[in-house]
Structure formats: structure tokens, C-alpha cells
Short mmCIF file of C-alpha atoms and ligand atoms in Angstrom, two decimals:
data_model
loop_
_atom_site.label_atom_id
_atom_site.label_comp_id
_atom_site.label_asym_id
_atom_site.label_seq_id
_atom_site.Cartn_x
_atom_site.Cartn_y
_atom_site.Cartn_z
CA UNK A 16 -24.56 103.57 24.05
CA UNK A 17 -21.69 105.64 22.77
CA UNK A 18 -22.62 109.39 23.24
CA UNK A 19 -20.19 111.50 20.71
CA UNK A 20 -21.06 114.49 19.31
CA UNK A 21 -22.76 112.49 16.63
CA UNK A 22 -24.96 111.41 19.15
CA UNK A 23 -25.87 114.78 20.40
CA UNK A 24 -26.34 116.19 16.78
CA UNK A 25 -28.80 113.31 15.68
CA UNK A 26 -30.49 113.70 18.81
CA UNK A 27 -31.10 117.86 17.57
CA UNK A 28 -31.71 116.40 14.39
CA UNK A 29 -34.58 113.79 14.89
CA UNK A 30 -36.18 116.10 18.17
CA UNK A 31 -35.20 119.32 16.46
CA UNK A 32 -35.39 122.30 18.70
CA UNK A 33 -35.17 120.31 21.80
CA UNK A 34 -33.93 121.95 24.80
CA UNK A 35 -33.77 119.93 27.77
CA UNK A 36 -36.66 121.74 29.66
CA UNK A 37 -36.76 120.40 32.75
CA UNK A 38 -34.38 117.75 32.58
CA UNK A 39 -31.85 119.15 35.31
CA UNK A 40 -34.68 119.08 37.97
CA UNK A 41 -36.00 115.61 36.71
CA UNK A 42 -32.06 114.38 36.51
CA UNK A 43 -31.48 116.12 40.58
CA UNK A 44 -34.72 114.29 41.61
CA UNK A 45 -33.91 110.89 40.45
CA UNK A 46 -30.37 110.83 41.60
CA UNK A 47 -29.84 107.67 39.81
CA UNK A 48 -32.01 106.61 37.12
CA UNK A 49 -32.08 103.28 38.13
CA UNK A 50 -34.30 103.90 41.13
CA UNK A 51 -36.89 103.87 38.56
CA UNK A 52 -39.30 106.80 40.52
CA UNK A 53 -42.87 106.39 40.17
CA UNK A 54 -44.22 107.86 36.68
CA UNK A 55 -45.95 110.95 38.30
CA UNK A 56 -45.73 114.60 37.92
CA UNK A 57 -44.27 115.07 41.39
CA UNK A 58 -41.00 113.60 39.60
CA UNK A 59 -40.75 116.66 37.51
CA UNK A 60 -42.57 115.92 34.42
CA UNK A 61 -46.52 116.63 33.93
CA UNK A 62 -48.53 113.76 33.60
CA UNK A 63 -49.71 114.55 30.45
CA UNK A 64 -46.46 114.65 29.17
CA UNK A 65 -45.89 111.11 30.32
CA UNK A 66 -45.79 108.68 26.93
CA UNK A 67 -48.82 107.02 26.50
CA UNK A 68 -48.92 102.97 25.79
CA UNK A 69 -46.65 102.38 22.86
CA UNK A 70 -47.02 99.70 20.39
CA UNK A 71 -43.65 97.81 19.38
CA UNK A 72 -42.42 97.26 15.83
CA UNK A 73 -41.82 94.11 14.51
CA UNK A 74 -38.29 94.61 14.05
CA UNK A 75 -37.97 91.37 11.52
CA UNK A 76 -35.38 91.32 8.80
CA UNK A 77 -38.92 89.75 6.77
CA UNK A 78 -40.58 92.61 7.06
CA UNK A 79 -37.95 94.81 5.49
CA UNK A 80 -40.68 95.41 2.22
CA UNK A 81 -37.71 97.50 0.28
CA UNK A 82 -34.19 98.96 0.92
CA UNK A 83 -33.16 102.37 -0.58
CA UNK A 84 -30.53 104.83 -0.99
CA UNK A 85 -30.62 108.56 -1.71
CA UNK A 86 -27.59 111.12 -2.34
CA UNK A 87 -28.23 114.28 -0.03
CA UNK A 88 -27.09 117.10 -2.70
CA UNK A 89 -24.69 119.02 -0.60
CA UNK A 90 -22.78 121.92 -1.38
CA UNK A 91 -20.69 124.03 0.83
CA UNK A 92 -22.05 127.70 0.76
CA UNK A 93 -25.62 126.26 0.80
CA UNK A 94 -28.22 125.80 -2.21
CA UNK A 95 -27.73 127.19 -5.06
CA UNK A 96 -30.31 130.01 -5.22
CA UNK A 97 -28.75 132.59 -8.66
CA UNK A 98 -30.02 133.76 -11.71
CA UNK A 99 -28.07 132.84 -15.23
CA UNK A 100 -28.52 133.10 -18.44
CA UNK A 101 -28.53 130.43 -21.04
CA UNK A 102 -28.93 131.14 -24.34
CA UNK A 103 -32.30 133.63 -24.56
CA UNK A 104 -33.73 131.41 -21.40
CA UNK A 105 -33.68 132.61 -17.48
CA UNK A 106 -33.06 129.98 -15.41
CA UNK A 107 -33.21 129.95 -11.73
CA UNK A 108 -31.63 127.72 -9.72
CA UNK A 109 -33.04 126.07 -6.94
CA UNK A 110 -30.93 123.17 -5.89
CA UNK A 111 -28.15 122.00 -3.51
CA UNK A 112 -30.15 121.29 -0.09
CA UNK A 113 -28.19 118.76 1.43
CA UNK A 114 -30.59 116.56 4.26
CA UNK A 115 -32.62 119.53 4.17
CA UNK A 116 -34.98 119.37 1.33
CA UNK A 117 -38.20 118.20 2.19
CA UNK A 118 -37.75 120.98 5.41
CA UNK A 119 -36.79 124.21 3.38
CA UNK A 120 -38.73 123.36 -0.07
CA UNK A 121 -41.58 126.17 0.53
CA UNK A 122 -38.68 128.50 1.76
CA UNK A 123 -36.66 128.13 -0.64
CA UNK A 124 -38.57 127.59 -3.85
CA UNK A 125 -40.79 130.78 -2.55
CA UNK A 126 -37.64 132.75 -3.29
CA UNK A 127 -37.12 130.65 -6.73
CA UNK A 128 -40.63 131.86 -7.92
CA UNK A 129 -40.34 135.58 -6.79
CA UNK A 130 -36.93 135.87 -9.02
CA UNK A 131 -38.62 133.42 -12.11
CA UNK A 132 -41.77 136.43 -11.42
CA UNK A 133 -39.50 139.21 -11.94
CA UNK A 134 -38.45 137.79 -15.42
CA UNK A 135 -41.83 139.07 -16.48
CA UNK A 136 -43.21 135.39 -17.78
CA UNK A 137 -46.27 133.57 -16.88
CA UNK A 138 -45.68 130.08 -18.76
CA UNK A 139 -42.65 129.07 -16.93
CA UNK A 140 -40.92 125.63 -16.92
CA UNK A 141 -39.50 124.14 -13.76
CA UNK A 142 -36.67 121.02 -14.33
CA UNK A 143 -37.39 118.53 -11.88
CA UNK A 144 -40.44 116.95 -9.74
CA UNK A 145 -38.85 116.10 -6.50
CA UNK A 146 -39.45 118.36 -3.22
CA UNK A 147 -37.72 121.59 -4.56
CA UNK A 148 -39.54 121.42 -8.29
CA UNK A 149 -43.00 120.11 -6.53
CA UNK A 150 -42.98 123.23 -4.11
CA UNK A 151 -41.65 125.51 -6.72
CA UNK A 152 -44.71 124.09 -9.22
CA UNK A 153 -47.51 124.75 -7.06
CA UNK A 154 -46.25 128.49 -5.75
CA UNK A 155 -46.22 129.35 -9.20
CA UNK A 156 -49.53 128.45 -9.76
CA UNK A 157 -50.67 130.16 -6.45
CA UNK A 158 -48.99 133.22 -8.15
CA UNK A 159 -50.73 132.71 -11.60
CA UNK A 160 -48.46 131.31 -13.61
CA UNK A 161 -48.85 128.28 -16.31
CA UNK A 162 -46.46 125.61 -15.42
CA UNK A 163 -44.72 122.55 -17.27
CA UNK A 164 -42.25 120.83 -15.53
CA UNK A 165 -39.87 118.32 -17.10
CA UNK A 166 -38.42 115.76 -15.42
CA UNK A 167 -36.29 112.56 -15.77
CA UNK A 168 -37.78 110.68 -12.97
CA UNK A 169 -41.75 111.20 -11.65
CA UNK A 170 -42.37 112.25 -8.09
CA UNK A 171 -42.20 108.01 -6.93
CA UNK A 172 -38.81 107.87 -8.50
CA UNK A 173 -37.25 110.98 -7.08
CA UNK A 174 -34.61 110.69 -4.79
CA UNK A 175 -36.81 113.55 -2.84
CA UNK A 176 -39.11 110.16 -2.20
CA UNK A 177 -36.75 108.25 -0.55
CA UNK A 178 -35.94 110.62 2.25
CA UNK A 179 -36.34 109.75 6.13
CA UNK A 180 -39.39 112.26 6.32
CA UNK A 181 -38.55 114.33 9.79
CA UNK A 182 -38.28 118.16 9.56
CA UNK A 183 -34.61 118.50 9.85
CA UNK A 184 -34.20 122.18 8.16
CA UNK A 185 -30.33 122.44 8.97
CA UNK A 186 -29.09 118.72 8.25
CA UNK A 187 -26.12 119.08 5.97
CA UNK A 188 -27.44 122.12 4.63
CA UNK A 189 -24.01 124.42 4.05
CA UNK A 190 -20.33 124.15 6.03
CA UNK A 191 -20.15 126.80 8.98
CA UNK A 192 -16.76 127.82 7.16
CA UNK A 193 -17.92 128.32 4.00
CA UNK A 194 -21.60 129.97 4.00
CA UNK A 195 -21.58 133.25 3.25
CA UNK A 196 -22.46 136.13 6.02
CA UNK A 197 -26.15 136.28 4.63
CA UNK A 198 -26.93 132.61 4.49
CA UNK A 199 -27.85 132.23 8.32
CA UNK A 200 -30.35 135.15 7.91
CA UNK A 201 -31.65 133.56 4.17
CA UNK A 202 -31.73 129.66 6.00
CA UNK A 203 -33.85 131.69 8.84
CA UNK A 204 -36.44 132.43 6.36
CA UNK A 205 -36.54 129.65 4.19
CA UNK A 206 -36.78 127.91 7.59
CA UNK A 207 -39.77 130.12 8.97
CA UNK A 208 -41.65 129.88 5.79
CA UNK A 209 -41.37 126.03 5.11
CA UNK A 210 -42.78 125.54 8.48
CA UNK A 211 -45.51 128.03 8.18
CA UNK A 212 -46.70 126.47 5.08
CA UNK A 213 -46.20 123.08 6.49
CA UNK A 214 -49.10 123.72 8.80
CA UNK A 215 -51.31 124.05 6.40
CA UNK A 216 -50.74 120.27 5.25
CA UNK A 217 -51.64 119.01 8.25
CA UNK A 218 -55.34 117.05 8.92
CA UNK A 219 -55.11 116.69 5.12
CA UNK A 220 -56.65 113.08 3.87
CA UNK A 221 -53.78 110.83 4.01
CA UNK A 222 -51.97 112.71 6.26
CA UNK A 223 -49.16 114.33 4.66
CA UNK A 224 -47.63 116.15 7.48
CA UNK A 225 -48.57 115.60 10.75
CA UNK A 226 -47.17 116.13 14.09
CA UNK A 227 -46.04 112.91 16.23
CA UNK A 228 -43.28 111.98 19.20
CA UNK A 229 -39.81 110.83 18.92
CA UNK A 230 -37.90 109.52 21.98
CA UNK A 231 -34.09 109.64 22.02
CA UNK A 232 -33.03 106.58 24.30
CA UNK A 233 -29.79 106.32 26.19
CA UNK A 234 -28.43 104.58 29.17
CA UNK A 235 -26.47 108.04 29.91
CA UNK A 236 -27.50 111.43 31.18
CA UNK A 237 -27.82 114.60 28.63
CA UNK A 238 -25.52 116.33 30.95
CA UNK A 239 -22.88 112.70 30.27
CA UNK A 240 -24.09 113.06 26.31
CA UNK A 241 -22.72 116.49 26.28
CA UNK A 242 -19.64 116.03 27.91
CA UNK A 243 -18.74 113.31 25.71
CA UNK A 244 -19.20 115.46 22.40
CA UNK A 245 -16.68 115.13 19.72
CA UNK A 246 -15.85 117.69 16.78
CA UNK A 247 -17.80 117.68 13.55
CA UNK A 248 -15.19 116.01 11.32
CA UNK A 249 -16.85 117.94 8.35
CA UNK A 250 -17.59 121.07 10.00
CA UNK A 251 -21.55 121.79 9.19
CA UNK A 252 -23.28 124.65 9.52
CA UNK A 253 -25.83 124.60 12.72
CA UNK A 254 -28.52 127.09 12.66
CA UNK A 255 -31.70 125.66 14.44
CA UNK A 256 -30.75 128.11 17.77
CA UNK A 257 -32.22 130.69 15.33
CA UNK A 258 -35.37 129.25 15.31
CA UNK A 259 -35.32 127.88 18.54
CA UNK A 260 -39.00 129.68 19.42
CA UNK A 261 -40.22 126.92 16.55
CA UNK A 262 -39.72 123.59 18.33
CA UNK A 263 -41.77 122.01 21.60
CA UNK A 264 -38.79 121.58 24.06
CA UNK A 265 -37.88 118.04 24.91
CA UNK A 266 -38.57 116.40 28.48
CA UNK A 267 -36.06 113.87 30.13
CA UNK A 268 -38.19 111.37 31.12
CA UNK A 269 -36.46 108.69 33.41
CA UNK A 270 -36.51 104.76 34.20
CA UNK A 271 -40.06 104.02 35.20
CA UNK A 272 -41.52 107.19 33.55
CA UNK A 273 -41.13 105.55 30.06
CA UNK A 274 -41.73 102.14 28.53
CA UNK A 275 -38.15 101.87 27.10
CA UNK A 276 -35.16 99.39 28.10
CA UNK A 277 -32.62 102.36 28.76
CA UNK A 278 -32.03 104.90 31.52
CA UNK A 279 -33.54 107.96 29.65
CA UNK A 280 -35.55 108.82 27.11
CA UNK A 281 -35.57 112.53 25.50
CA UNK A 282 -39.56 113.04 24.22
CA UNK A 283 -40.28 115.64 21.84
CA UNK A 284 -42.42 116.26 18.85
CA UNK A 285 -41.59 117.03 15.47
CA UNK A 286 -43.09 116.89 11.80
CA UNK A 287 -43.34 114.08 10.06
CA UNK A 288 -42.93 113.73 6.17
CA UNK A 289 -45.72 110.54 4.88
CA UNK A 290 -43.87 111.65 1.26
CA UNK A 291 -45.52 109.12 -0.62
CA UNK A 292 -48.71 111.06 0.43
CA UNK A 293 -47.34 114.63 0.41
CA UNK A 294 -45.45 114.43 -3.63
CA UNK A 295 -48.91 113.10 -4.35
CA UNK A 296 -50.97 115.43 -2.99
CA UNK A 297 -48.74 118.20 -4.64
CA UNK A 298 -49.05 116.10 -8.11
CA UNK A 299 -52.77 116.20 -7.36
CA UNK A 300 -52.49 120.37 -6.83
CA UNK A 301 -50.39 120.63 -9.51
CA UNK A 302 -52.49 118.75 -12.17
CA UNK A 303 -55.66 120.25 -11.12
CA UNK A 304 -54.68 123.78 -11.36
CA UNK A 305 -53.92 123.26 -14.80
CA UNK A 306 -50.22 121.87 -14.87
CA UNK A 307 -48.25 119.34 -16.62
CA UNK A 308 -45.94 116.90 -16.31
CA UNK A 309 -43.58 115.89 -19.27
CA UNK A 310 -41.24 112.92 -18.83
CA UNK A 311 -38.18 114.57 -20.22
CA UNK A 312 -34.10 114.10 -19.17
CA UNK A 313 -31.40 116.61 -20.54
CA UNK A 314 -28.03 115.82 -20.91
CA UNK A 315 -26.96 119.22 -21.20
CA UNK A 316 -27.95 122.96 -20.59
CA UNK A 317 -27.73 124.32 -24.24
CA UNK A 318 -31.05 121.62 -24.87
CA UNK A 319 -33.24 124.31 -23.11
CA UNK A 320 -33.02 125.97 -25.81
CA UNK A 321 -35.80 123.01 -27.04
CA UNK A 322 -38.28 124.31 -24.63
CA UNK A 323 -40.89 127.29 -25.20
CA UNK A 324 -40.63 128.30 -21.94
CA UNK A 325 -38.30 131.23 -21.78
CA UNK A 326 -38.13 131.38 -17.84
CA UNK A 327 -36.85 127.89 -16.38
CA UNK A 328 -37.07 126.87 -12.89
CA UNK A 329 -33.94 124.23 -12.09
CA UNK A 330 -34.95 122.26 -9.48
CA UNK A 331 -32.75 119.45 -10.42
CA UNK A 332 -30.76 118.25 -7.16
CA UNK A 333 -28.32 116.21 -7.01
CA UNK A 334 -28.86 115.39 -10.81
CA UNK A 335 -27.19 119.40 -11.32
CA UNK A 336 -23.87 117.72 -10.54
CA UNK A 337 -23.91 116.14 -13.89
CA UNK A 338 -26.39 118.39 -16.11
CA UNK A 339 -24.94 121.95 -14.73
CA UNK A 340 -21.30 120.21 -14.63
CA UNK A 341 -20.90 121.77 -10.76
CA UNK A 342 -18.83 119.93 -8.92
CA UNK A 343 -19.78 122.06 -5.99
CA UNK A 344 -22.43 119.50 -5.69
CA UNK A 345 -21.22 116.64 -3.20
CA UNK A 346 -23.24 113.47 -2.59
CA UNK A 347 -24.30 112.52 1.12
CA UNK A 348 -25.35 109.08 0.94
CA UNK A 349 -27.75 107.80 3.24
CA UNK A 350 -29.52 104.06 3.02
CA UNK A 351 -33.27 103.04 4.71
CA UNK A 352 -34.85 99.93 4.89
CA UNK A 353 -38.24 100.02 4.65
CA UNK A 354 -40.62 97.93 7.24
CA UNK A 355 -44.16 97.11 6.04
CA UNK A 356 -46.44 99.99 7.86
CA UNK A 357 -47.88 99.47 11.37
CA UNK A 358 -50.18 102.30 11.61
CA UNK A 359 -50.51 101.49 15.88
CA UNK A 360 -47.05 102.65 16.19
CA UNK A 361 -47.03 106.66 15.62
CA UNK A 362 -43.74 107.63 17.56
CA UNK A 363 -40.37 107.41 16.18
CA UNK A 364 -37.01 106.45 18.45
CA UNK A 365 -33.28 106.99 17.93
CA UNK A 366 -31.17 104.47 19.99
CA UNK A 367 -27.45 103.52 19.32
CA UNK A 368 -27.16 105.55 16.29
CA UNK A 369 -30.24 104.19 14.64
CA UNK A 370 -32.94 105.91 13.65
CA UNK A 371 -36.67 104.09 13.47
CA UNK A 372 -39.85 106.37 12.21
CA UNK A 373 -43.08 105.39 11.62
CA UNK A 374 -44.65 106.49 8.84
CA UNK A 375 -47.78 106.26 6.72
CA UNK A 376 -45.98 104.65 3.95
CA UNK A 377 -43.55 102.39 5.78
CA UNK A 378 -41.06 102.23 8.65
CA UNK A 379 -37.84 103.71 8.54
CA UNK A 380 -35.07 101.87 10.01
CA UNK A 381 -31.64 104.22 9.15
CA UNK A 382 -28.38 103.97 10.53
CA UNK A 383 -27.02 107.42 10.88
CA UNK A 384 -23.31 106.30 11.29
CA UNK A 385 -21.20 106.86 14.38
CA UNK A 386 -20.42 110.41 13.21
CA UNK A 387 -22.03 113.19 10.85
CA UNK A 388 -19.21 112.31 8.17
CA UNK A 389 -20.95 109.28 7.24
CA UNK A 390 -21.69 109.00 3.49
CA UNK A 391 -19.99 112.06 2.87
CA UNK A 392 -18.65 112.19 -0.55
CA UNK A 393 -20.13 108.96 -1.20
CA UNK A 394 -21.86 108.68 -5.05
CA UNK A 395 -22.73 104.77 -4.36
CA UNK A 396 -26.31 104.30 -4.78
CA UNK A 397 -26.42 100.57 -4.07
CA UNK A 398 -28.35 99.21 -1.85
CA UNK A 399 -26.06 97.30 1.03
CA UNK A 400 -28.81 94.80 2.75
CA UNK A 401 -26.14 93.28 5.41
CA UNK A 402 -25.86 97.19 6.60
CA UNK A 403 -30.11 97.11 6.78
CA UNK A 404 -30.37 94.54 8.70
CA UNK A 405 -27.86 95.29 10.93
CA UNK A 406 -29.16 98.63 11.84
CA UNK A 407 -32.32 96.55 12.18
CA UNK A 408 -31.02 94.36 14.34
CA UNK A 409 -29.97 97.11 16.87
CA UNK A 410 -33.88 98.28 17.02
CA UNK A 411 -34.73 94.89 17.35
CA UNK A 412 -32.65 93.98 20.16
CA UNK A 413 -34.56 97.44 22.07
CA UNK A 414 -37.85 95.80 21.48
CA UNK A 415 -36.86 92.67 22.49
CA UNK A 416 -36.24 94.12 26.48
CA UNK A 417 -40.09 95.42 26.00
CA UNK A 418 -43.15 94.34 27.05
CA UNK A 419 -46.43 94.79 24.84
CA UNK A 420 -48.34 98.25 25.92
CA UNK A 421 -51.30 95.88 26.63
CA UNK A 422 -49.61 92.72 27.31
C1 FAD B 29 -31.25 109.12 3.42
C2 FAD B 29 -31.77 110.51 3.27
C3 FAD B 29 -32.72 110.98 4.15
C4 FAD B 29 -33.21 112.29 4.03
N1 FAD B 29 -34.15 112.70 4.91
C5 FAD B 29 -34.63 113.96 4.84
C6 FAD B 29 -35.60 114.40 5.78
O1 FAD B 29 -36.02 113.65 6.64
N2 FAD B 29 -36.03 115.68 5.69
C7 FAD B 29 -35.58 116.54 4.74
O2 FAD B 29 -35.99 117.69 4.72
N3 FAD B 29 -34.67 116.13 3.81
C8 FAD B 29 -34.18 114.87 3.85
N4 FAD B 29 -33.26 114.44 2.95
C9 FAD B 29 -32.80 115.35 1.92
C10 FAD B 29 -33.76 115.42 0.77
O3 FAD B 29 -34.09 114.11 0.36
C11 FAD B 29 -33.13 116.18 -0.41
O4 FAD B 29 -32.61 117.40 0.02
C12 FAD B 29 -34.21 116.42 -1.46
O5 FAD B 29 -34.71 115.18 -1.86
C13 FAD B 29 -33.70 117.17 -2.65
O6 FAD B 29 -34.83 117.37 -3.47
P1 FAD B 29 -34.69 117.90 -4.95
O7 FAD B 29 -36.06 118.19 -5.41
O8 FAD B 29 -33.68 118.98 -5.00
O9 FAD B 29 -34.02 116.69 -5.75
P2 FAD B 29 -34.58 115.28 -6.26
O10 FAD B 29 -35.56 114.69 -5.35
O11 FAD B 29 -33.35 114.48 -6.58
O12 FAD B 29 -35.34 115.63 -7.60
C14 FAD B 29 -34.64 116.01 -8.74
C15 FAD B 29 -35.58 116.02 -9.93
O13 FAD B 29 -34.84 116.50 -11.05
C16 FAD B 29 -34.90 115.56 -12.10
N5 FAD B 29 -33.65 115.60 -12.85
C17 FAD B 29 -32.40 115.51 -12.37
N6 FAD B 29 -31.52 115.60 -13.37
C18 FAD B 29 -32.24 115.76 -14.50
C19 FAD B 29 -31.91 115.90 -15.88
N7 FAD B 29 -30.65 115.89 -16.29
N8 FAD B 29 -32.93 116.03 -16.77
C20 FAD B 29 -34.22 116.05 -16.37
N9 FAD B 29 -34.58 115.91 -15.09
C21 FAD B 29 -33.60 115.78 -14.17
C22 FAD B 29 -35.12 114.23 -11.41
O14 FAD B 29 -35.67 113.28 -12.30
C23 FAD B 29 -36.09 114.64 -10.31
O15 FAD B 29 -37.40 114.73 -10.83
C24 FAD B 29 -32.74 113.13 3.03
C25 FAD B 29 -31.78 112.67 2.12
C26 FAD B 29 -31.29 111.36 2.25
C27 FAD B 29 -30.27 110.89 1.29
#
């Protein structure tokens, strides 16, 4: 397994927050991983926190139910977040949030509604029904306003729905070099509130959020994975030690302490995304407090001037690149292939730069590229299937060294 600083920045990624609690007495006690120790707390790591049977996916290339491709709508000081004026309208922007979306909508679309509020309206209009105009829909409501939001494509058909579904509140979000001094401090909050609210999702029918494990699997050490970091060819801004008191730390379990084919394993918990079940629950919200939903695309900013709505939310993404003409938007491409659901397996794994989730609404097998400039400045939307099922392939030839939990 090649350990590069991509490595090491997936790993923070897909276990967010994950110190290595622990892992220096667990790596001292085992020496040598392949001794394979006895799975006990005596070898540094609490029984309870040992995994507990874990079903295998069935990593075929036949399963693969759809393959997809998003653009992560990055820009380089962060999202957009101003106030302008077009025509007699107020429009607020609310897009640019790179592989962050899902993770910062409450954040950021909480500040989005407080500066649409202070425009004095109550029947507000918000462009866009992906995770930014969603969130920014049903905080408006909360606040008493009458919403409409127009949109292109409906919450299935968002590029918002084809996301991996982890919280990953600093992925691509802004380069270190180029946020200003008050993003950290605005991330922070957007960061604190999205999770906050998040919460409150979870034991939901359908399970929109919940909580589950993800094990980062390598055949070397953390203390080898760090030495062998590389730089960030693009440079991206890394904030999650801010929020560090968020995040479960991770535990280093070693050979005979988990199920897996490799010398280590990194467990942690994070939050999972079922999107299908989340944009529908915030549809649902939406439509019962009153709301509606017009299919509507605009090729340019002067049509606003068609809607009543003086106050316009524009929650847009990566579609602002071509309606607002701002080229500050870049596209981070990113391709999943879908595996039909196994609801037994409820743990996620990242091994050889492949990510696999398990999710509600389907499988996620990713390949997040040997370094964090993959798909950057890529606009290609096509789906490449010899690309799926290689990534596939890689998670397939992990199961293949397993045994069945019960087996
Ligand atoms: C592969 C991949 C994995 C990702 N995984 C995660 C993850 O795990 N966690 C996370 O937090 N983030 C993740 N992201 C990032 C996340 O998907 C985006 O940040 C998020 O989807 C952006 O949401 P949005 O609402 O701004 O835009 P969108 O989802 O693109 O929604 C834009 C809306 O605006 C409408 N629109 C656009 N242009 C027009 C127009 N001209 N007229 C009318 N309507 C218009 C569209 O129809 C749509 O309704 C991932 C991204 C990719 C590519």
C-alpha cells in the first residue's frame, strides 16, 4: 500500500478527527504486527472497541447498479457567501463548497438566511435544490419565511445527490494560500453548526444521518504513513484541528485484533450521509411547511428580474460557474460506482486509495486518486466504467483474503 500524503489526508478525510489515541502503546506492544496478539484489551485496545463480526461486500463488477460523476464546486478563498445587487432583487450567495457541501450546508446556509432576513422580506426565493438550497429552504421556514425555490434539476438530479455521503467539512473547501484571515474562524462555525444540526437527523425513519465505523487498512504503521507524506500538489486549506474536540479519536487496531487482510486497521466513527433519504426528508419539510418547488433553469442573472421574489437565495453550485459567469468556480471531479445495498454491512473501509461506504441507498466504491490533485480542474462529467471497476477490483481483491464473519 503506498502511504503518501494522499494517503494520510484521505485517511483524515473518511475517519475525520482521528487522532491516533492509543496507537503508540498498541504499535510498542505488538512489536511487529505480524505476531498477530490475541484480540484482548490487555493489547491496548478495550474490548468493546474491538470490531464486531463484519459482513463482506460482494465486490462484483454485476452488482455495480449505476456509475456517477459529480463536479465538487471549488473556489479558492472558500464559498461564496456576499450580498449583490441585481436589478431591484437581493441576492445572496451561497455557493462554492468544494467536497464540503453536504458537511457545512446548515452552517453555511444559516448565515445565507440571516443576511436574506436582514433584507426585510418574508417571501424569499432560493435558486437551487441541492444540499446548500435544501438547507437554506427549510431555515427559512424555521425563521418564518414563505419560500419558492427554482431549480433546473430536482433534489434526485442534483449533483448534491451524487456525493460519497461522509462528513468531510474541510475536503477541498478553500486553498490555505488564498482564504482570507477570517475564513478559518467562519469554516469553524459553519463547521460547529452543521454538526449540531446534524444530530438532530439522526434515529429519523430512513435513517438520514446516522453514525457508523470506517476502518483505514494498511500493511504499514501510522508512524511509516506519516513519514512517507508528500506535499499537497494543490495546496488545500486544512482546518479539522479546529474542531478536533468534534470527532471520536481513532484506535490502531493490529493483526489478529481485526478481521481485515492487512497489518492495521485505523477504526473510527463518523457521519454518514443516506442522501437519497436526507434531500427527501428535507423535500418532505419543505413541502409541508408550506413551500414550493418550481422546475425553472436561468441562463442568465438579469432573468430574476422574472421572479416576484425580491430577496433571492443563490444556492446554485457548481451551475454559478456558468449562470454568475465566475470563473472562480473550479470543477473537482470525482466518479462512484454504485453497488446494489447490503444493509448487513454498516462500516465503511479505505484501502489502497479506494474508498468503499455502505449506505442506505447503495454502496460506494470511489477511487480517491493517488494524490488530492485528482480531478482537479476537471469539467468531464462522463462516466469512465473501466476506472469503476477497477477501483472495484482493488476492494474486491481485500475481500477475497476474508473469511465470512459467520463462516
Ligand atoms: C464525488 C464527490 C463526492 C462528494 N462527497 C461529499 C461528501 O461525502 N460530503 C460532503 O459534505 N460533500 C461531498 N461532496 C461535495 C458536495 O457534493 C457538493 O459540495 C454539494 O453537492 C454542493 O451542493 P450545492 O447545493 O451547492 O450544488 P448542487 O447539488 O449542484 O445543486 C445546485 C442546484 O442549483 C440548480 N441550478 C444550477 N444552475 C442553475 C441554473 N442556471 N438555473 C436554475 N437552477 C440551477 C441545480 O439544478 C441544483 O438544483 C462530494 C462531491 C463529489 C464530486
Amino acid at each position: 500500500m503506498q502511504a503518501g500524503r494522499s494517503e494520510a489526508t484521505d485517511r483524515r478525510r473518511f475517519l475525520f478527527g482521528a487522532a491516533a489515541a492509543g496507537g503508540a502503546s498498541v504499535l510498542g506492544l505488538g512489536g511487529c504486527a505480524t505476531a498477530r496478539p490475541a484480540a484482548t484489551a490487555a493489547a491496548g485496545v478495550a474490548s468493546y472497541d474491538l470490531p464486531p463480526p463484519l459482513h463482506l461486500v460482494r465486490a462484483h463488477p454485476d452488482r455495480i447498479m449505476d456509475i456517477t460523476v459529480c463536479l465538487r464546486p471549488f473556489r479558492a478563498q472558500g464559498p461564496r457567501l456576499d450580498v449583490e445587487a441585481v436589478g431591484d432583487k437581493t441576492v445572496v450567495h451561497n455557493y462554492g463548497h468544494g467536497g464540503s457541501g453536504w458537511s457545512l450546508s446548515w452552517g453555511s446556509s444559516a448565515i445565507a438566511v440571516k443576511k436574506a432576513l436582514a433584507a426585510g422580506d418574508r417571501d424569499i426565493a432560493v435558486l437551487g435544490c441541492g444540499a446548500l438550497g435544501l438547507t437554506s429552504a427549510v431555515l427559512l421556514q424555521e425563521a418564518g419565511a414563505k419560500v419558492t425555490i427554482y431549480a433546473k434539476d430536482l433534489p434526485h438530479q442534483t449533483r448534491s445527490a451524487r456525493a460519497t455521503g461522509t462528513w468531510s467539512p474541510d475536503s477541498r473547501i478553500a486553498l490555505a494560500r488564498e482564504a482570507g484571515a477570517d475564513f478559518p474562524a467562519l469554516w469553524e462555525e459553519m463547521c460547529r453548526t452543521s454538526y449540531k444540526t446534524y444530530q438532530s437527523y439522526l434515529g429519523l425513519p430512513g435513517d438520514p444521518v446516522e453514525w457508523t465505523d470506517r476502518y483505514m487498512l494498511s500493511d504499514l504503521s501510522p508512524e511509516e504513513m506519516r513519514a512517507r507524506r508528500h506535499p499537497d500538489p494543490i495546496g488545500f486549506a486544512q482546518y479539522q484541528d479546529r474542531v478536533r474536540d468534534l470527532s471520536p479519536r481513532s484506535k490502531v487496531l493490529i493483526g489478529g485484533q481485526h478481521p481485515f487482510p492487512t497489518r492495521y486497521a485505523l477504526r473510527n466513527s463518523s457521519m454518514t450521509f443516506n442522501v437519497a433519504a436526507l434531500a427527501r426528508r428535507l423535500t418532505a419539510d419543505i413541502l409541508l411547511a408550506g413551500g414550493k418547488i418550481e422546475r425553472r433553469g436561468f441562463e442568465s442573472p438579469a432573468q430574476l428580474a422574472e421572479l416576484p421574489q425580491r430577496t433571492i437565495i443563490n444556492c446554485t453550485g457548481y451551475g454559478a460557474r456558468a449562470l454568475w459567469k465566475d470563473e472562480s468556480v473550479t470543477p473537482v471531479r470525482g466518479q462512484i460506482a454504485w453497488l446494489i445495498p447490503q444493509p448487513e454491512v454498516d462500516y465503511g473501509v479505505y484501502y489502497n486509495n479506494v474508498t468503499m461506504l455502505s449506505r442506505s441507498d447503495g454502496i460506494v466504491i470511489q477511487d480517491t486518486g493517488a494524490d488530492e490533485g485528482a480531478g482537479f480542474n476537471d469539467g468531464d462529467e462522463t462516466p469512465d466504467r473501466p476506472s469503476a471497476e477497477a477501483a472495484l477490483a482493488v476492494i474486491a481483491g481485500l475481500y477475497a483474503r476474508m473469511k465470512p464473519p459467520h463462516g
